[in-house]
Coordinates of C-alpha atoms in Angstrom, one line a residue:
X1 CA -13.0 2.7 -12.2
X2 CA -9.1 2.6 -11.9
X3 CA -7.2 4.8 -14.3
X4 CA -3.5 4.1 -14.5
X5 CA -2.6 7.5 -15.8
X6 CA -4.4 9.4 -12.9
X7 CA -2.6 6.8 -10.6
X8 CA 0.8 7.4 -12.0
X9 CA 0.3 11.3 -11.6
X10 CA -1.0 11.0 -8.1
X11 CA 1.9 8.7 -7.0
X12 CA 4.4 11.2 -8.6
X13 CA 2.7 14.1 -6.6
X14 CA 2.7 12.2 -3.4
X15 CA 6.1 10.7 -3.5
X16 CA 8.0 13.8 -4.7
X17 CA 11.2 14.6 -2.8
X18 CA 9.9 17.0 -0.2
X19 CA 6.5 15.1 0.4
X20 CA 8.5 11.8 0.7
X21 CA 10.7 13.2 3.4
X22 CA 7.9 14.3 5.4
X23 CA 6.0 10.9 4.9
X24 CA 9.2 8.9 6.0
X25 CA 10.0 11.2 9.0
X26 CA 7.5 9.6 11.4
X27 CA 8.1 5.9 10.4
X28 CA 11.8 6.5 11.0
X29 CA 11.1 8.0 14.4
X30 CA 9.0 5.1 15.3
X31 CA 11.7 2.7 14.6
X32 CA 14.4 4.9 16.4
X33 CA 12.1 5.0 19.6
X34 CA 11.4 1.3 19.3
X35 CA 15.2 0.4 19.1
X36 CA 15.8 2.8 22.1
X37 CA 13.0 1.3 24.1
X38 CA 14.2 -2.2 23.4
X39 CA 17.7 -1.4 24.4
X40 CA 16.6 0.2 27.6
X41 CA 13.8 -2.0 28.9
X42 CA 14.1 -5.3 27.0
X43 CA 11.2 -7.1 25.3
X44 CA 8.0 -6.3 27.3
X45 CA 4.6 -6.9 25.8
X46 CA 2.9 -4.0 27.7
X47 CA 5.5 -1.6 26.6
X48 CA 5.2 -2.6 23.1
X49 CA 1.5 -2.2 23.1
X50 CA 2.1 1.2 24.7
X51 CA 4.4 2.5 22.0
X52 CA 2.4 1.0 19.2
X53 CA -0.9 2.2 20.4
X54 CA 0.4 5.6 21.7
X55 CA 2.6 6.6 18.9
X56 CA 2.1 4.5 15.8
X57 CA -1.6 4.2 15.7
X58 CA -2.5 7.2 17.6
X59 CA -0.2 9.7 15.9
X60 CA 1.7 8.2 13.1
X61 CA -1.1 6.6 11.0
X62 CA -3.6 9.6 11.1
X63 CA -0.9 12.2 10.3
X64 CA 0.4 10.1 7.3
X65 CA -3.2 9.7 6.4
X66 CA -3.7 13.4 6.4
X67 CA -0.6 14.0 4.1
X68 CA -1.6 11.2 1.6
X69 CA -5.3 11.8 1.6
X70 CA -5.3 15.5 1.2
X71 CA -2.2 15.5 -1.1
X72 CA -3.8 13.2 -3.5
X73 CA -6.1 15.8 -4.8
X74 CA -5.9 19.0 -2.7
X75 CA -2.8 20.7 -4.4
X76 CA -4.5 20.2 -7.7
X77 CA -7.5 22.0 -6.7
X78 CA -5.6 24.8 -5.1
X79 CA -3.5 25.5 -8.1
X80 CA -6.3 24.9 -10.6
X81 CA -4.5 22.0 -12.5
X82 CA -7.5 19.8 -11.8
X83 CA -9.2 21.6 -14.6
X84 CA -7.0 19.7 -17.1
X85 CA -7.8 16.4 -15.5
X86 CA -11.6 17.2 -15.4
X87 CA -11.3 18.0 -19.2
X88 CA -10.3 14.3 -19.9
X89 CA -13.0 11.9 -20.8
X90 CA -12.9 10.4 -17.4
X91 CA -15.7 9.6 -15.0
X92 CA -15.4 11.8 -11.9
X93 CA -16.0 8.8 -9.5
X94 CA -13.1 6.9 -11.3
X95 CA -10.8 9.8 -10.7
X96 CA -11.8 9.8 -7.0
X97 CA -11.6 6.1 -6.7
X98 CA -8.1 6.0 -8.4
X99 CA -6.7 8.7 -6.1
X100 CA -8.3 6.8 -3.1
X101 CA -6.4 3.6 -4.1
X102 CA -3.1 5.5 -4.3
X103 CA -3.7 7.3 -1.0
X104 CA -4.5 4.0 0.7
X105 CA -1.4 2.3 -0.7
X106 CA 0.9 5.1 0.3
X107 CA -0.6 5.4 3.8
X108 CA -0.3 1.6 4.2
X109 CA 3.3 1.5 3.1
X110 CA 4.3 4.4 5.3
X111 CA 2.4 3.3 8.4
X112 CA 1.6 -0.4 8.6
X113 CA 5.1 -1.6 7.3
X114 CA 7.1 0.4 10.0
X115 CA 4.4 -0.6 12.6
X116 CA 5.2 -4.2 12.0
X117 CA 9.0 -3.6 12.1
X118 CA 8.6 -1.7 15.3
X119 CA 6.5 -4.4 16.8
X120 CA 9.1 -7.0 15.9
X121 CA 11.8 -5.0 17.5
X122 CA 9.9 -4.2 20.6
X123 CA 8.9 -7.6 21.5
X124 CA 9.3 -10.0 18.6
X125 CA 5.5 -10.1 18.1
X126 CA 4.8 -11.6 21.5
X127 CA 1.0 -12.1 22.0
X128 CA 0.5 -11.1 18.4
X129 CA 1.2 -7.4 19.4
X130 CA 2.9 -6.5 16.2
X131 CA 0.5 -8.3 13.9
X132 CA -2.4 -6.8 15.8
X133 CA -1.3 -3.2 15.5
X134 CA -0.3 -3.8 11.9
X135 CA -3.8 -4.9 11.0
X136 CA -5.1 -1.8 12.9
X137 CA -2.8 0.4 10.9
X138 CA -4.0 -1.3 7.6
X139 CA -7.7 -0.8 8.3
X140 CA -7.2 2.7 9.8
X141 CA -5.3 3.5 6.5
X142 CA -8.4 2.9 4.4
X143 CA -10.8 5.0 6.4
X144 CA -8.3 7.9 7.0
X145 CA -7.6 8.0 3.3
X146 CA -11.2 8.3 2.4
X147 CA -12.0 10.7 5.0
X148 CA -8.9 13.0 4.2
X149 CA -9.4 12.7 0.5
X150 CA -12.9 14.1 1.0
X151 CA -11.5 16.9 3.0
X152 CA -9.0 17.6 0.3
X153 CA -12.0 17.9 -2.3
X154 CA -14.2 20.2 -0.2
X155 CA -11.8 22.5 1.6
X156 CA -8.6 24.4 0.7
X157 CA -7.7 24.2 4.4
X158 CA -7.9 20.2 4.4
X159 CA -4.6 19.7 6.1
X160 CA -5.5 21.9 9.0
X161 CA -8.8 20.3 9.4
X162 CA -7.3 16.9 9.1
X163 CA -4.7 17.5 11.7
X164 CA -7.4 19.0 14.1
X165 CA -9.4 15.8 13.7
X166 CA -6.4 13.5 14.2
X167 CA -4.5 15.3 16.9
X168 CA -7.4 17.1 18.8
X169 CA -10.5 15.1 18.3
X170 CA -9.0 11.6 18.4
X171 CA -5.9 12.2 20.6
X172 CA -7.3 14.7 23.0
X173 CA -11.1 14.3 23.1
X174 CA -11.0 10.6 22.5
X175 CA -8.9 10.1 25.6
X176 CA -11.0 12.4 27.8
X177 CA -14.5 12.1 26.5
X178 CA -16.0 8.7 26.5
X179 CA -18.7 9.5 23.9
X180 CA -16.1 10.9 21.4
X181 CA -14.3 7.5 21.3
X182 CA -17.3 6.0 19.4
X183 CA -16.7 8.5 16.6
X184 CA -12.9 7.6 16.3
X185 CA -11.2 5.8 13.5
X186 CA -8.5 4.9 15.9
X187 CA -11.0 3.1 18.2
X188 CA -12.5 1.2 15.3
X189 CA -9.1 0.0 14.3
X190 CA -8.3 -1.0 17.8
X191 CA -11.4 -3.2 17.9
X192 CA -10.1 -5.0 14.8
X193 CA -6.7 -5.4 16.7
X194 CA -8.2 -6.5 19.8
X195 CA -9.8 -9.5 17.9
X196 CA -6.4 -10.3 16.4
X197 CA -4.4 -10.2 19.6
X198 CA -7.0 -11.2 22.1
X199 CA -6.3 -10.7 25.8
X200 CA -6.3 -7.3 27.5
X201 CA -3.2 -5.6 26.0
X202 CA -5.2 -4.3 23.1
X203 CA -8.5 -2.8 24.0
X204 CA -11.1 -0.7 22.4
X205 CA -14.3 1.2 23.4
X206 CA -16.1 0.0 20.5
X207 CA -17.4 -3.5 19.7
X208 CA -16.0 -5.4 16.6
X209 CA -19.3 -5.3 14.7
X210 CA -19.9 -1.7 15.2
X211 CA -16.3 -0.9 14.3
X212 CA -16.4 -2.9 11.0
X213 CA -19.7 -1.3 10.0
X214 CA -18.5 2.3 10.8
X215 CA -15.1 1.7 9.1
X216 CA -16.9 0.5 5.9
X217 CA -19.6 3.3 6.1
X218 CA -17.1 6.1 6.5
X219 CA -15.0 4.9 3.7
X220 CA -18.0 4.3 1.3
X221 CA -19.8 7.5 2.1
X222 CA -16.7 9.7 2.0
X223 CA -15.6 8.4 -1.4
X224 CA -19.1 8.8 -2.8
X225 CA -19.4 12.4 -1.5
X226 CA -15.9 13.3 -2.7
X227 CA -17.1 12.0 -6.2
X228 CA -20.3 14.2 -5.9
X229 CA -18.2 17.3 -5.0
X230 CA -15.8 16.7 -7.9
X231 CA -18.9 16.6 -10.2
X232 CA -20.1 20.1 -8.8
X233 CA -16.5 21.4 -9.1
X234 CA -16.7 20.6 -12.9
X235 CA -20.0 22.3 -13.3
X236 CA -18.7 25.3 -11.5
X237 CA -15.9 25.5 -13.9
X238 CA -18.1 25.3 -16.8
X239 CA -20.3 28.1 -15.6

Protein backbone atom coordinates (compact mmCIF):
# COMPACT_ATOMS: atom_id res chain seq x y z
CA UNK A 1 0.00 0.00 0.00
CA UNK A 2 3.01 2.31 0.34
CA UNK A 3 5.08 3.13 -2.74
CA UNK A 4 8.51 4.71 -2.10
CA UNK A 5 8.68 6.30 -5.56
CA UNK A 6 5.32 8.04 -5.16
CA UNK A 7 6.36 9.11 -1.67
CA UNK A 8 9.64 10.58 -2.90
CA UNK A 9 7.90 12.55 -5.66
CA UNK A 10 5.28 13.81 -3.21
CA UNK A 11 7.88 14.90 -0.65
CA UNK A 12 9.74 16.71 -3.41
CA UNK A 13 6.57 18.52 -4.49
CA UNK A 14 5.58 19.49 -0.94
CA UNK A 15 9.02 20.54 0.24
CA UNK A 16 10.04 22.61 -2.75
CA UNK A 17 11.58 25.97 -1.96
CA UNK A 18 8.45 28.11 -2.23
CA UNK A 19 6.08 25.67 -0.52
CA UNK A 20 8.60 24.98 2.27
CA UNK A 21 8.81 28.71 2.98
CA UNK A 22 5.04 28.87 3.28
CA UNK A 23 4.95 25.80 5.52
CA UNK A 24 7.65 27.23 7.78
CA UNK A 25 6.17 30.72 8.15
CA UNK A 26 3.42 29.92 10.67
CA UNK A 27 5.57 27.69 12.94
CA UNK A 28 8.21 30.42 13.02
CA UNK A 29 5.56 32.99 13.88
CA UNK A 30 4.24 30.77 16.68
CA UNK A 31 7.69 30.47 18.23
CA UNK A 32 8.32 34.22 17.92
CA UNK A 33 4.98 34.94 19.59
CA UNK A 34 5.75 32.43 22.35
CA UNK A 35 9.13 34.02 23.06
CA UNK A 36 7.55 37.48 23.18
CA UNK A 37 4.71 36.35 25.46
CA UNK A 38 7.09 34.57 27.83
CA UNK A 39 9.35 37.65 27.98
CA UNK A 40 6.43 39.99 28.68
CA UNK A 41 4.27 37.93 31.04
CA UNK A 42 6.49 35.14 32.34
CA UNK A 43 5.46 31.51 32.65
CA UNK A 44 1.69 31.22 32.99
CA UNK A 45 -0.34 28.07 32.37
CA UNK A 46 -3.49 29.86 31.23
CA UNK A 47 -1.56 32.05 28.82
CA UNK A 48 0.20 29.02 27.40
CA UNK A 49 -3.14 27.27 26.86
CA UNK A 50 -4.58 30.38 25.20
CA UNK A 51 -1.68 30.75 22.78
CA UNK A 52 -1.45 27.07 21.90
CA UNK A 53 -5.20 26.66 21.60
CA UNK A 54 -5.96 29.96 19.92
CA UNK A 55 -3.12 30.10 17.43
CA UNK A 56 -1.34 26.75 17.15
CA UNK A 57 -4.30 24.37 17.08
CA UNK A 58 -7.00 26.70 15.76
CA UNK A 59 -5.00 28.39 13.00
CA UNK A 60 -1.56 26.92 12.32
CA UNK A 61 -2.41 23.21 12.23
CA UNK A 62 -5.40 23.43 9.83
CA UNK A 63 -3.63 25.82 7.47
CA UNK A 64 -0.58 23.56 7.29
CA UNK A 65 -2.97 20.65 6.79
CA UNK A 66 -4.55 22.49 3.86
CA UNK A 67 -1.16 23.16 2.26
CA UNK A 68 0.14 19.61 2.74
CA UNK A 69 -3.10 17.74 2.08
CA UNK A 70 -4.14 19.55 -1.08
CA UNK A 71 -0.54 19.95 -2.25
CA UNK A 72 0.05 16.19 -2.12
CA UNK A 73 -2.14 15.61 -5.18
CA UNK A 74 -3.95 18.79 -6.27
CA UNK A 75 -1.16 20.28 -8.43
CA UNK A 76 -0.71 16.97 -10.28
CA UNK A 77 -4.40 16.91 -11.16
CA UNK A 78 -4.42 20.58 -12.15
CA UNK A 79 -1.47 20.35 -14.54
CA UNK A 80 -2.40 16.91 -15.87
CA UNK A 81 0.79 15.18 -14.73
CA UNK A 82 -1.30 12.76 -12.67
CA UNK A 83 -1.97 10.93 -15.95
CA UNK A 84 1.63 9.68 -15.97
CA UNK A 85 1.25 8.44 -12.41
CA UNK A 86 -1.99 6.66 -13.23
CA UNK A 87 -0.32 5.00 -16.21
CA UNK A 88 2.02 3.15 -13.85
CA UNK A 89 1.06 -0.34 -12.63
CA UNK A 90 0.03 0.96 -9.22
CA UNK A 91 -3.21 0.42 -7.38
CA UNK A 92 -5.10 3.67 -6.99
CA UNK A 93 -5.68 3.18 -3.23
CA UNK A 94 -1.91 2.68 -2.85
CA UNK A 95 -1.28 6.04 -4.52
CA UNK A 96 -3.74 7.78 -2.20
CA UNK A 97 -2.45 5.97 0.89
CA UNK A 98 1.14 6.88 0.08
CA UNK A 99 0.28 10.52 -0.49
CA UNK A 100 -1.72 10.54 2.74
CA UNK A 101 1.26 9.21 4.72
CA UNK A 102 3.46 11.92 3.23
CA UNK A 103 0.89 14.65 3.92
CA UNK A 104 0.48 13.45 7.52
CA UNK A 105 4.23 13.37 8.07
CA UNK A 106 4.73 16.87 6.69
CA UNK A 107 1.79 18.27 8.65
CA UNK A 108 3.01 16.68 11.88
CA UNK A 109 6.56 17.97 11.49
CA UNK A 110 5.48 21.52 10.70
CA UNK A 111 2.72 21.68 13.33
CA UNK A 112 3.29 19.28 16.24
CA UNK A 113 7.03 19.94 16.63
CA UNK A 114 6.71 23.75 16.82
CA UNK A 115 3.69 23.35 19.11
CA UNK A 116 5.84 21.38 21.54
CA UNK A 117 8.66 23.90 21.32
CA UNK A 118 6.24 26.81 21.85
CA UNK A 119 4.67 25.07 24.85
CA UNK A 120 8.06 24.52 26.47
CA UNK A 121 8.92 28.17 25.89
CA UNK A 122 5.63 29.44 27.29
CA UNK A 123 5.45 27.49 30.56
CA UNK A 124 7.92 24.60 30.46
CA UNK A 125 5.11 22.08 29.99
CA UNK A 126 3.43 23.03 33.24
CA UNK A 127 0.29 20.94 33.83
CA UNK A 128 1.20 18.98 30.68
CA UNK A 129 -0.03 21.85 28.49
CA UNK A 130 2.73 21.50 25.89
CA UNK A 131 2.36 17.72 25.63
CA UNK A 132 -1.45 17.92 25.50
CA UNK A 133 -1.51 20.38 22.61
CA UNK A 134 1.25 18.49 20.83
CA UNK A 135 -0.83 15.32 20.98
CA UNK A 136 -3.83 17.33 19.75
CA UNK A 137 -1.75 18.62 16.83
CA UNK A 138 -0.66 15.07 15.99
CA UNK A 139 -4.16 13.60 15.89
CA UNK A 140 -5.56 16.65 14.09
CA UNK A 141 -2.79 16.32 11.49
CA UNK A 142 -4.06 12.88 10.54
CA UNK A 143 -7.69 13.93 10.08
CA UNK A 144 -6.86 17.22 8.35
CA UNK A 145 -4.48 15.51 5.93
CA UNK A 146 -7.09 12.94 4.93
CA UNK A 147 -9.83 15.54 4.61
CA UNK A 148 -7.80 18.00 2.55
CA UNK A 149 -6.26 15.24 0.41
CA UNK A 150 -9.82 14.30 -0.50
CA UNK A 151 -10.58 17.92 -1.36
CA UNK A 152 -7.48 18.02 -3.55
CA UNK A 153 -8.76 14.95 -5.37
CA UNK A 154 -12.32 16.14 -6.02
CA UNK A 155 -11.92 19.89 -6.60
CA UNK A 156 -9.64 22.28 -8.44
CA UNK A 157 -10.44 24.85 -5.74
CA UNK A 158 -9.39 22.62 -2.85
CA UNK A 159 -7.19 25.25 -1.19
CA UNK A 160 -10.06 27.74 -1.12
CA UNK A 161 -12.52 25.20 0.26
CA UNK A 162 -9.96 24.01 2.79
CA UNK A 163 -9.30 27.51 4.05
CA UNK A 164 -13.04 28.19 4.25
CA UNK A 165 -13.48 25.10 6.41
CA UNK A 166 -10.46 25.82 8.59
CA UNK A 167 -10.89 29.56 9.07
CA UNK A 168 -14.64 30.10 8.65
CA UNK A 169 -16.31 26.90 9.81
CA UNK A 170 -13.95 25.91 12.62
CA UNK A 171 -12.64 29.30 13.76
CA UNK A 172 -15.81 31.39 13.26
CA UNK A 173 -18.86 29.12 13.40
CA UNK A 174 -17.11 26.75 15.77
CA UNK A 175 -16.73 29.55 18.29
CA UNK A 176 -20.22 31.01 17.84
CA UNK A 177 -22.55 28.09 17.06
CA UNK A 178 -22.54 25.28 19.65
CA UNK A 179 -23.82 22.64 17.20
CA UNK A 180 -21.02 23.35 14.74
CA UNK A 181 -18.40 22.42 17.33
CA UNK A 182 -19.41 18.77 17.15
CA UNK A 183 -18.34 18.71 13.48
CA UNK A 184 -14.95 20.26 14.15
CA UNK A 185 -11.63 18.44 13.88
CA UNK A 186 -10.25 21.03 16.29
CA UNK A 187 -12.77 20.06 18.98
CA UNK A 188 -12.10 16.36 18.45
CA UNK A 189 -8.39 16.98 18.91
CA UNK A 190 -9.07 19.08 22.00
CA UNK A 191 -10.98 16.16 23.53
CA UNK A 192 -7.82 14.07 23.25
CA UNK A 193 -5.74 16.93 24.65
CA UNK A 194 -8.12 17.27 27.59
CA UNK A 195 -7.56 13.61 28.44
CA UNK A 196 -3.79 14.14 28.38
CA UNK A 197 -3.75 17.36 30.40
CA UNK A 198 -6.66 16.82 32.75
CA UNK A 199 -7.94 19.81 34.70
CA UNK A 200 -9.81 22.72 33.18
CA UNK A 201 -7.15 24.47 31.10
CA UNK A 202 -7.87 22.33 28.05
CA UNK A 203 -11.56 21.78 27.32
CA UNK A 204 -13.64 20.42 24.47
CA UNK A 205 -17.29 20.42 23.49
CA UNK A 206 -17.01 16.77 22.43
CA UNK A 207 -16.53 13.70 24.60
CA UNK A 208 -13.39 11.61 24.19
CA UNK A 209 -15.12 8.50 22.81
CA UNK A 210 -17.10 10.51 20.29
CA UNK A 211 -13.99 12.43 19.29
CA UNK A 212 -11.91 9.29 18.69
CA UNK A 213 -14.67 7.63 16.67
CA UNK A 214 -15.17 10.74 14.52
CA UNK A 215 -11.44 11.24 13.98
CA UNK A 216 -11.10 7.64 12.81
CA UNK A 217 -14.25 7.76 10.69
CA UNK A 218 -13.29 10.95 8.88
CA UNK A 219 -9.77 9.68 8.20
CA UNK A 220 -10.89 6.29 6.88
CA UNK A 221 -13.86 7.54 4.85
CA UNK A 222 -11.98 10.47 3.32
CA UNK A 223 -9.08 8.20 2.32
CA UNK A 224 -11.41 5.58 0.87
CA UNK A 225 -13.44 8.10 -1.11
CA UNK A 226 -10.31 9.80 -2.43
CA UNK A 227 -9.22 6.41 -3.77
CA UNK A 228 -12.59 5.96 -5.46
CA UNK A 229 -12.39 9.40 -7.06
CA UNK A 230 -8.92 8.62 -8.36
CA UNK A 231 -10.33 5.47 -9.95
CA UNK A 232 -13.01 7.48 -11.72
CA UNK A 233 -10.42 10.02 -12.83
CA UNK A 234 -8.53 7.18 -14.51
CA UNK A 235 -11.66 5.97 -16.23
CA UNK A 236 -12.46 9.47 -17.43
CA UNK A 237 -8.99 9.74 -18.94
CA UNK A 238 -9.35 6.45 -20.75
CA UNK A 239 -12.66 7.47 -22.23
